[in-house]
Amino acid sequence: MKIALVLPEARQASALNEIGHFIACSEMAPEHFEAWLLPESEFSEPLLEGLYTHFVPAPVDMLLFPSGWQGAELATRLAHRLQGEAWSAINDADFARQVVRKNAYGGALVAELQLHNKPWCLSVAAAPGAKTWQPEIEYVHIPAAAQKPAWLVESGAIADEAESGLADARLVLAVGRGVGSPQAMAQVEEIACGLGMETGASREAVMHAWCSMDKLLGMSGTQVAADVCIAAGVSGAPAFISGIAHSRFIVAINNDPQAAIFRHADVGIVDGLLPVLTELQTCVREDI
Ligand SMILES: Cc1cc2nc3c(=O)[nH]c(=O)nc-3n(C[C@H](O)[C@H](O)[C@H](O)COP(=O)(O)OP(=O)(O)OC[C@H]3O[C@@H](n4cnc5c(N)ncnc54)[C@H](O)[C@@H]3O)c2cc1C
């Protein structure tokens, strides 16, 4: 099988690591790969045109795209143009059986999906903390088509929200609905700051507007690979767990001993989150 790894030049290394993780999970042999490098582009159309033009004289059986909206969009739209098939956020595959697997229903189950028509255009799931992968393969630069789409009248960039720094944080304090109020959230954020931890939040905490959207952890938000992650006042829903599962050491604080979060934790503390975090802050201060 001939496989193209489609890598945006701006994040070539991390995209390669993610795809490498997918390849390792899928137990694929590496000898048929080539890398197609994409330039930066404001729009997907010039990239799609470039990919299509490169594909037609030298087709491949499968194109692997990195995670995120751009990988998913390019995979889906290119598959449509090439009359192939697309799936996004794929965890791994069994190519002998022609199936791919991805999380479904908020991460509550894993779906196995049959592949039929080639080319298969697959964008992989995010793999925070994935090992560095530097295969010795051919790298081809795909030029973007020069023209903007004819239907585009005007466009302007919208400023990004401030980066939270969550994605690369080594120490994360993840807070859930158990925090209970914006005042308590502010207290927890202060404690996190004193402990040198980055604050993240569950969807419940974010939807209550106790913190900003860029703090969201989980399948709809950021996925961290922290050295230590404290999950305080979160129940442990699968959609949240996928945001912290790659962390090396997880501490759970919850006043319900039956909470699912304890199944994912290295250490569990059954108690209210504020007294525990306050005590932790005091211990660390005394230690300093
Ligand atoms: C398609 C889809 C995508 C989703 N994506 C995400 C996502 O990306 N991220 C995400 O987080 N969720 C996501 N969700 C929602 C997810 O399923 C859960 O509803 C959510 O994670 C629950 O948040 P929580 O644990 O904070 O709240 P709850 O489930 O309400 O849990 C609160 C916990 O706090 C404990 N508690 C209460 N008071 C205290 C206290 N004083 N001290 C200690 N513990 C206390 C309770 O015992 C309870 O276990 C998604 C759902 C769907 C369907």
PDB file of C-alpha atoms in Angstrom, residues 22-269:
ATOM      1  CA  PHE A  22      -1.161   6.252  14.778  1.00  0.00           C
ATOM      2  CA  ILE A  23       1.153   4.089  12.666  1.00  0.00           C
ATOM      3  CA  ALA A  24       2.657   2.447  15.769  1.00  0.00           C
ATOM      4  CA  CYS A  25      -0.832   1.772  17.236  1.00  0.00           C
ATOM      5  CA  SER A  26      -1.896   0.301  13.887  1.00  0.00           C
ATOM      6  CA  GLU A  27       1.252  -1.864  13.638  1.00  0.00           C
ATOM      7  CA  MET A  28       1.985  -0.737  10.068  1.00  0.00           C
ATOM      8  CA  ALA A  29       5.248  -1.396   8.257  1.00  0.00           C
ATOM      9  CA  PRO A  30       6.998   1.885   7.370  1.00  0.00           C
ATOM     10  CA  GLU A  31       8.432   1.137   3.903  1.00  0.00           C
ATOM     11  CA  HIS A  32       5.755   2.623   1.625  1.00  0.00           C
ATOM     12  CA  PHE A  33       5.503   6.118   3.105  1.00  0.00           C
ATOM     13  CA  GLU A  34       6.219   9.483   1.528  1.00  0.00           C
ATOM     14  CA  ALA A  35       5.673  12.915   3.103  1.00  0.00           C
ATOM     15  CA  TRP A  36       3.760  15.678   1.322  1.00  0.00           C
ATOM     16  CA  LEU A  37       4.607  19.059   2.816  1.00  0.00           C
ATOM     17  CA  LEU A  38       1.935  21.749   2.703  1.00  0.00           C
ATOM     18  CA  PRO A  39       2.714  25.478   2.816  1.00  0.00           C
ATOM     19  CA  GLU A  40       0.754  27.803   5.075  1.00  0.00           C
ATOM     20  CA  SER A  41      -2.456  29.064   3.542  1.00  0.00           C
ATOM     21  CA  GLU A  42      -5.295  31.211   4.791  1.00  0.00           C
ATOM     22  CA  PHE A  43      -7.777  28.974   2.969  1.00  0.00           C
ATOM     23  CA  SER A  44      -8.137  25.284   2.325  1.00  0.00           C
ATOM     24  CA  GLU A  45      -8.938  25.651  -1.396  1.00  0.00           C
ATOM     25  CA  PRO A  46      -5.378  26.374  -2.645  1.00  0.00           C
ATOM     26  CA  LEU A  47      -4.124  23.416  -0.583  1.00  0.00           C
ATOM     27  CA  LEU A  48      -6.866  21.124  -1.855  1.00  0.00           C
ATOM     28  CA  GLU A  49      -6.052  22.152  -5.410  1.00  0.00           C
ATOM     29  CA  GLY A  50      -2.336  21.497  -4.801  1.00  0.00           C
ATOM     30  CA  LEU A  51      -3.029  18.085  -3.254  1.00  0.00           C
ATOM     31  CA  TYR A  52      -5.415  17.131  -6.058  1.00  0.00           C
ATOM     32  CA  THR A  53      -2.949  18.179  -8.774  1.00  0.00           C
ATOM     33  CA  HIS A  54      -0.146  16.219  -7.131  1.00  0.00           C
ATOM     34  CA  PHE A  55      -2.315  13.154  -6.511  1.00  0.00           C
ATOM     35  CA  VAL A  56      -3.731  12.673 -10.010  1.00  0.00           C
ATOM     36  CA  PRO A  57      -0.477  11.758 -11.861  1.00  0.00           C
ATOM     37  CA  ALA A  58       0.963   9.870  -8.842  1.00  0.00           C
ATOM     38  CA  PRO A  59      -1.930   8.404  -6.838  1.00  0.00           C
ATOM     39  CA  VAL A  60      -1.539   6.757  -3.443  1.00  0.00           C
ATOM     40  CA  ASP A  61      -3.837   4.324  -1.638  1.00  0.00           C
ATOM     41  CA  MET A  62      -4.112   6.340   1.537  1.00  0.00           C
ATOM     42  CA  LEU A  63      -3.425   9.869   2.780  1.00  0.00           C
ATOM     43  CA  LEU A  64      -2.851  10.427   6.505  1.00  0.00           C
ATOM     44  CA  PHE A  65      -3.539  13.915   7.853  1.00  0.00           C
ATOM     45  CA  PRO A  66      -2.741  15.262  11.335  1.00  0.00           C
ATOM     46  CA  SER A  67      -5.378  16.018  13.980  1.00  0.00           C
ATOM     47  CA  GLY A  68      -7.307  19.249  14.306  1.00  0.00           C
ATOM     48  CA  TRP A  69      -9.809  21.055  12.145  1.00  0.00           C
ATOM     49  CA  GLN A  70      -7.452  21.560   9.192  1.00  0.00           C
ATOM     50  CA  GLY A  71      -6.496  17.876   8.971  1.00  0.00           C
ATOM     51  CA  ALA A  72     -10.148  16.824   9.245  1.00  0.00           C
ATOM     52  CA  GLU A  73     -11.302  19.401   6.692  1.00  0.00           C
ATOM     53  CA  LEU A  74      -8.609  18.611   4.121  1.00  0.00           C
ATOM     54  CA  ALA A  75      -9.129  14.854   4.510  1.00  0.00           C
ATOM     55  CA  THR A  76     -12.888  15.118   4.078  1.00  0.00           C
ATOM     56  CA  ARG A  77     -12.869  17.521   1.146  1.00  0.00           C
ATOM     57  CA  LEU A  78     -10.040  15.772  -0.700  1.00  0.00           C
ATOM     58  CA  ALA A  79     -11.804  12.403  -0.338  1.00  0.00           C
ATOM     59  CA  HIS A  80     -14.888  13.970  -1.892  1.00  0.00           C
ATOM     60  CA  ARG A  81     -12.881  15.282  -4.865  1.00  0.00           C
ATOM     61  CA  LEU A  82     -11.096  11.969  -5.368  1.00  0.00           C
ATOM     62  CA  GLN A  83     -14.260   9.932  -4.794  1.00  0.00           C
ATOM     63  CA  GLY A  84     -12.551   8.090  -1.969  1.00  0.00           C
ATOM     64  CA  GLU A  85     -13.449   7.847   1.713  1.00  0.00           C
ATOM     65  CA  ALA A  86     -12.670  10.015   4.726  1.00  0.00           C
ATOM     66  CA  TRP A  87     -12.723   9.501   8.480  1.00  0.00           C
ATOM     67  CA  SER A  88     -11.479  11.996  11.053  1.00  0.00           C
ATOM     68  CA  ALA A  89      -9.928  11.682  14.535  1.00  0.00           C
ATOM     69  CA  ILE A  90      -8.959   8.045  13.991  1.00  0.00           C
ATOM     70  CA  ASN A  91      -7.235   6.281  16.902  1.00  0.00           C
ATOM     71  CA  ASP A  92      -5.844   3.305  15.023  1.00  0.00           C
ATOM     72  CA  ALA A  93      -6.589   0.867  12.212  1.00  0.00           C
ATOM     73  CA  ASP A  94      -6.455  -2.790  11.305  1.00  0.00           C
ATOM     74  CA  PHE A  95      -5.622  -2.636   7.609  1.00  0.00           C
ATOM     75  CA  ALA A  96      -5.721  -6.412   7.187  1.00  0.00           C
ATOM     76  CA  ARG A  97      -9.470  -6.175   7.971  1.00  0.00           C
ATOM     77  CA  GLN A  98      -9.810  -2.707   6.385  1.00  0.00           C
ATOM     78  CA  VAL A  99     -11.234  -1.125   9.534  1.00  0.00           C
ATOM     79  CA  VAL A 100     -10.425   2.058  11.454  1.00  0.00           C
ATOM     80  CA  ARG A 101     -11.354   2.866  15.053  1.00  0.00           C
ATOM     81  CA  LYS A 102     -12.415   6.184  16.557  1.00  0.00           C
ATOM     82  CA  ASN A 103     -14.061   7.455  19.738  1.00  0.00           C
ATOM     83  CA  ALA A 104     -17.811   8.007  19.508  1.00  0.00           C
ATOM     84  CA  TYR A 105     -20.607   9.337  21.728  1.00  0.00           C
ATOM     85  CA  GLY A 106     -18.458  11.754  23.701  1.00  0.00           C
ATOM     86  CA  GLY A 107     -15.706   9.170  24.057  1.00  0.00           C
ATOM     87  CA  ALA A 108     -18.055   6.734  25.813  1.00  0.00           C
ATOM     88  CA  LEU A 109     -17.385   4.024  23.228  1.00  0.00           C
ATOM     89  CA  VAL A 110     -15.001   3.155  20.432  1.00  0.00           C
ATOM     90  CA  ALA A 111     -16.510   2.635  16.986  1.00  0.00           C
ATOM     91  CA  GLU A 112     -15.005   0.314  14.367  1.00  0.00           C
ATOM     92  CA  LEU A 113     -15.630   1.524  10.818  1.00  0.00           C
ATOM     93  CA  GLN A 114     -15.271  -0.380   7.559  1.00  0.00           C
ATOM     94  CA  LEU A 115     -13.174   1.094   4.747  1.00  0.00           C
ATOM     95  CA  HIS A 116     -14.241   0.598   1.138  1.00  0.00           C
ATOM     96  CA  ASN A 117     -13.275   2.951  -1.703  1.00  0.00           C
ATOM     97  CA  LYS A 118      -9.703   4.187  -2.057  1.00  0.00           C
ATOM     98  CA  PRO A 119      -8.067   6.581  -1.628  1.00  0.00           C
ATOM     99  CA  TRP A 120      -8.651   6.560   2.105  1.00  0.00           C
ATOM    100  CA  CYS A 121      -8.204  10.044   3.524  1.00  0.00           C
ATOM    101  CA  LEU A 122      -7.816   9.758   7.287  1.00  0.00           C
ATOM    102  CA  SER A 123      -7.071  12.405   9.859  1.00  0.00           C
ATOM    103  CA  VAL A 124      -5.616  10.956  13.038  1.00  0.00           C
ATOM    104  CA  ALA A 125      -6.674  11.654  16.636  1.00  0.00           C
ATOM    105  CA  ALA A 126      -4.568  14.045  18.704  1.00  0.00           C
ATOM    106  CA  ALA A 127      -1.782  12.217  20.531  1.00  0.00           C
ATOM    107  CA  PRO A 128      -0.396  14.495  23.236  1.00  0.00           C
ATOM    108  CA  GLY A 129       2.988  13.321  24.473  1.00  0.00           C
ATOM    109  CA  ALA A 130       3.534  11.186  21.338  1.00  0.00           C
ATOM    110  CA  LYS A 131       7.117  10.017  20.874  1.00  0.00           C
ATOM    111  CA  THR A 132       9.332  11.805  18.353  1.00  0.00           C
ATOM    112  CA  TRP A 133       9.153  10.079  14.962  1.00  0.00           C
ATOM    113  CA  GLN A 134      11.682  10.977  12.263  1.00  0.00           C
ATOM    114  CA  PRO A 135      11.317   8.413   9.486  1.00  0.00           C
ATOM    115  CA  GLU A 136      13.771   8.368   6.611  1.00  0.00           C
ATOM    116  CA  ILE A 137      11.289   8.915   3.817  1.00  0.00           C
ATOM    117  CA  GLU A 138      11.017  11.131   0.774  1.00  0.00           C
ATOM    118  CA  TYR A 139       9.697  14.659   1.396  1.00  0.00           C
ATOM    119  CA  VAL A 140       7.821  16.378  -1.434  1.00  0.00           C
ATOM    120  CA  HIS A 141       6.762  20.032  -1.348  1.00  0.00           C
ATOM    121  CA  ILE A 142       3.182  20.487  -2.577  1.00  0.00           C
ATOM    122  CA  PRO A 143       2.725  23.985  -4.017  1.00  0.00           C
ATOM    123  CA  ALA A 144      -0.527  25.678  -3.090  1.00  0.00           C
ATOM    124  CA  ALA A 145      -2.600  26.906  -6.026  1.00  0.00           C
ATOM    125  CA  ALA A 146      -2.013  30.627  -6.461  1.00  0.00           C
ATOM    126  CA  GLN A 147      -5.610  31.728  -6.865  1.00  0.00           C
ATOM    127  CA  LYS A 148      -8.137  32.379  -4.145  1.00  0.00           C
ATOM    128  CA  PRO A 149     -11.512  30.686  -4.636  1.00  0.00           C
ATOM    129  CA  ALA A 150     -13.686  32.581  -7.115  1.00  0.00           C
ATOM    130  CA  TRP A 151     -16.594  32.775  -4.650  1.00  0.00           C
ATOM    131  CA  LEU A 152     -14.576  34.595  -1.981  1.00  0.00           C
ATOM    132  CA  VAL A 153     -15.506  38.294  -1.853  1.00  0.00           C
ATOM    133  CA  GLU A 154     -13.531  39.436   1.183  1.00  0.00           C
ATOM    134  CA  SER A 155     -11.951  38.026   4.313  1.00  0.00           C
ATOM    135  CA  GLY A 156     -10.270  39.265   7.485  1.00  0.00           C
ATOM    136  CA  ALA A 157      -8.466  37.534  10.335  1.00  0.00           C
ATOM    137  CA  ILE A 158     -10.112  37.393  13.761  1.00  0.00           C
ATOM    138  CA  ALA A 159      -7.640  37.796  16.629  1.00  0.00           C
ATOM    139  CA  ASP A 160      -7.098  34.581  18.581  1.00  0.00           C
ATOM    140  CA  GLU A 161      -8.017  34.412  22.268  1.00  0.00           C
ATOM    141  CA  ALA A 162      -4.942  34.562  24.460  1.00  0.00           C
ATOM    142  CA  GLU A 163      -3.110  31.229  24.496  1.00  0.00           C
ATOM    143  CA  SER A 164      -3.669  29.460  27.808  1.00  0.00           C
ATOM    144  CA  GLY A 165      -0.394  27.514  27.712  1.00  0.00           C
ATOM    145  CA  LEU A 166      -2.380  24.462  28.763  1.00  0.00           C
ATOM    146  CA  ALA A 167      -1.334  22.178  25.911  1.00  0.00           C
ATOM    147  CA  ASP A 168       2.342  22.128  26.934  1.00  0.00           C
ATOM    148  CA  ALA A 169       1.895  22.428  30.709  1.00  0.00           C
ATOM    149  CA  ARG A 170       3.831  19.948  32.863  1.00  0.00           C
ATOM    150  CA  LEU A 171       1.662  20.574  35.976  1.00  0.00           C
ATOM    151  CA  VAL A 172      -2.108  20.842  35.523  1.00  0.00           C
ATOM    152  CA  LEU A 173      -4.901  21.459  38.015  1.00  0.00           C
ATOM    153  CA  ALA A 174      -8.115  20.352  36.305  1.00  0.00           C
ATOM    154  CA  VAL A 175     -11.263  21.660  37.942  1.00  0.00           C
ATOM    155  CA  GLY A 176     -14.827  20.437  37.489  1.00  0.00           C
ATOM    156  CA  ARG A 177     -18.352  21.339  38.498  1.00  0.00           C
ATOM    157  CA  GLY A 178     -17.515  20.318  42.063  1.00  0.00           C
ATOM    158  CA  VAL A 179     -15.807  23.680  42.512  1.00  0.00           C
ATOM    159  CA  GLY A 180     -19.319  25.093  42.767  1.00  0.00           C
ATOM    160  CA  SER A 181     -18.980  28.863  42.240  1.00  0.00           C
ATOM    161  CA  PRO A 182     -16.956  31.538  40.428  1.00  0.00           C
ATOM    162  CA  GLN A 183     -15.562  32.681  43.775  1.00  0.00           C
ATOM    163  CA  ALA A 184     -14.271  29.197  44.579  1.00  0.00           C
ATOM    164  CA  MET A 185     -12.874  28.955  41.029  1.00  0.00           C
ATOM    165  CA  ALA A 186     -10.924  32.182  41.574  1.00  0.00           C
ATOM    166  CA  GLN A 187      -9.575  30.739  44.828  1.00  0.00           C
ATOM    167  CA  VAL A 188      -8.521  27.535  43.072  1.00  0.00           C
ATOM    168  CA  GLU A 189      -6.837  29.508  40.269  1.00  0.00           C
ATOM    169  CA  GLU A 190      -4.849  31.425  42.865  1.00  0.00           C
ATOM    170  CA  ILE A 191      -3.759  28.177  44.514  1.00  0.00           C
ATOM    171  CA  ALA A 192      -2.789  26.737  41.106  1.00  0.00           C
ATOM    172  CA  CYS A 193      -0.731  29.828  40.367  1.00  0.00           C
ATOM    173  CA  GLY A 194       1.058  29.511  43.735  1.00  0.00           C
ATOM    174  CA  LEU A 195       1.811  25.855  42.997  1.00  0.00           C
ATOM    175  CA  GLY A 196       3.114  26.698  39.519  1.00  0.00           C
ATOM    176  CA  MET A 197       0.261  24.759  37.916  1.00  0.00           C
ATOM    177  CA  GLU A 198      -1.778  25.613  34.824  1.00  0.00           C
ATOM    178  CA  THR A 199      -5.541  25.531  35.399  1.00  0.00           C
ATOM    179  CA  GLY A 200      -7.783  23.470  33.125  1.00  0.00           C
ATOM    180  CA  ALA A 201     -11.502  22.797  33.442  1.00  0.00           C
ATOM    181  CA  SER A 202     -14.235  20.341  32.593  1.00  0.00           C
ATOM    182  CA  ARG A 203     -17.039  21.287  30.238  1.00  0.00           C
ATOM    183  CA  GLU A 204     -19.392  21.802  33.189  1.00  0.00           C
ATOM    184  CA  ALA A 205     -17.019  24.337  34.741  1.00  0.00           C
ATOM    185  CA  VAL A 206     -16.534  26.126  31.415  1.00  0.00           C
ATOM    186  CA  MET A 207     -20.268  26.150  30.608  1.00  0.00           C
ATOM    187  CA  HIS A 208     -20.966  27.778  33.983  1.00  0.00           C
ATOM    188  CA  ALA A 209     -18.529  30.490  32.790  1.00  0.00           C
ATOM    189  CA  TRP A 210     -16.350  29.931  35.841  1.00  0.00           C
ATOM    190  CA  CYS A 211     -13.355  30.141  33.528  1.00  0.00           C
ATOM    191  CA  SER A 212     -12.610  30.870  29.888  1.00  0.00           C
ATOM    192  CA  MET A 213     -13.272  28.458  27.010  1.00  0.00           C
ATOM    193  CA  ASP A 214      -9.566  27.996  26.245  1.00  0.00           C
ATOM    194  CA  LYS A 215      -9.251  26.162  29.579  1.00  0.00           C
ATOM    195  CA  LEU A 216     -11.487  23.316  28.408  1.00  0.00           C
ATOM    196  CA  LEU A 217      -9.916  19.876  28.760  1.00  0.00           C
ATOM    197  CA  GLY A 218     -11.219  16.822  26.982  1.00  0.00           C
ATOM    198  CA  MET A 219     -12.281  15.550  23.610  1.00  0.00           C
ATOM    199  CA  SER A 220     -13.754  18.963  22.661  1.00  0.00           C
ATOM    200  CA  GLY A 221     -10.860  20.904  24.157  1.00  0.00           C
ATOM    201  CA  THR A 222      -7.169  20.536  24.955  1.00  0.00           C
ATOM    202  CA  GLN A 223      -5.517  17.196  25.603  1.00  0.00           C
ATOM    203  CA  VAL A 224      -2.560  17.420  27.951  1.00  0.00           C
ATOM    204  CA  ALA A 225       0.336  15.098  28.682  1.00  0.00           C
ATOM    205  CA  ALA A 226       1.319  16.583  32.037  1.00  0.00           C
ATOM    206  CA  ASP A 227       3.840  15.132  34.485  1.00  0.00           C
ATOM    207  CA  VAL A 228       1.278  15.650  37.247  1.00  0.00           C
ATOM    208  CA  CYS A 229      -2.426  16.367  36.825  1.00  0.00           C
ATOM    209  CA  ILE A 230      -4.730  17.000  39.779  1.00  0.00           C
ATOM    210  CA  ALA A 231      -8.391  16.463  38.830  1.00  0.00           C
ATOM    211  CA  ALA A 232     -10.512  18.194  41.467  1.00  0.00           C
ATOM    212  CA  GLY A 233     -14.312  18.022  41.565  1.00  0.00           C
ATOM    213  CA  VAL A 234     -14.652  16.201  38.247  1.00  0.00           C
ATOM    214  CA  SER A 235     -16.713  13.036  37.942  1.00  0.00           C
ATOM    215  CA  GLY A 236     -14.508  11.347  35.314  1.00  0.00           C
ATOM    216  CA  ALA A 237     -16.736  11.279  32.215  1.00  0.00           C
ATOM    217  CA  PRO A 238     -14.955   9.662  29.209  1.00  0.00           C
ATOM    218  CA  ALA A 239     -15.109  12.920  27.218  1.00  0.00           C
ATOM    219  CA  PHE A 240     -13.176  14.660  30.003  1.00  0.00           C
ATOM    220  CA  ILE A 241     -10.772  11.788  30.671  1.00  0.00           C
ATOM    221  CA  SER A 242      -9.470  11.884  27.091  1.00  0.00           C
ATOM    222  CA  GLY A 243      -8.101  15.348  27.959  1.00  0.00           C
ATOM    223  CA  ILE A 244      -5.887  14.158  30.832  1.00  0.00           C
ATOM    224  CA  ALA A 245      -5.356  10.438  30.138  1.00  0.00           C
ATOM    225  CA  HIS A 246      -1.859  10.928  28.708  1.00  0.00           C
ATOM    226  CA  SER A 247      -0.621  12.502  31.956  1.00  0.00           C
ATOM    227  CA  ARG A 248       2.058  10.542  33.801  1.00  0.00           C
ATOM    228  CA  PHE A 249       0.590  10.888  37.314  1.00  0.00           C
ATOM    229  CA  ILE A 250      -3.033  11.678  38.105  1.00  0.00           C
ATOM    230  CA  VAL A 251      -4.383  12.711  41.510  1.00  0.00           C
ATOM    231  CA  ALA A 252      -8.176  12.784  41.936  1.00  0.00           C
ATOM    232  CA  ILE A 253     -10.007  14.760  44.614  1.00  0.00           C
ATOM    233  CA  ASN A 254     -13.722  14.082  44.896  1.00  0.00           C
ATOM    234  CA  ASN A 255     -16.134  13.915  47.833  1.00  0.00           C
ATOM    235  CA  ASP A 256     -17.947  10.962  46.255  1.00  0.00           C
ATOM    236  CA  PRO A 257     -15.960   7.743  46.814  1.00  0.00           C
ATOM    237  CA  GLN A 258     -17.846   6.124  43.905  1.00  0.00           C
ATOM    238  CA  ALA A 259     -16.787   8.787  41.368  1.00  0.00           C
ATOM    239  CA  ALA A 260     -15.450   7.269  38.127  1.00  0.00           C
ATOM    240  CA  ILE A 261     -12.425   9.580  38.203  1.00  0.00           C
ATOM    241  CA  PHE A 262     -10.838   7.359  40.867  1.00  0.00           C
ATOM    242  CA  ARG A 263     -10.554   4.539  38.318  1.00  0.00           C
ATOM    243  CA  HIS A 264      -8.185   6.702  36.284  1.00  0.00           C
ATOM    244  CA  ALA A 265      -6.131   8.091  39.174  1.00  0.00           C
ATOM    245  CA  ASP A 266      -2.798   7.012  40.624  1.00  0.00           C
ATOM    246  CA  VAL A 267      -3.819   8.607  43.931  1.00  0.00           C
ATOM    247  CA  GLY A 268      -7.386   9.307  45.082  1.00  0.00           C
ATOM    248  CA  ILE A 269      -8.464  11.645  47.895  1.00  0.00           C
TER     249      ILE A 269
END
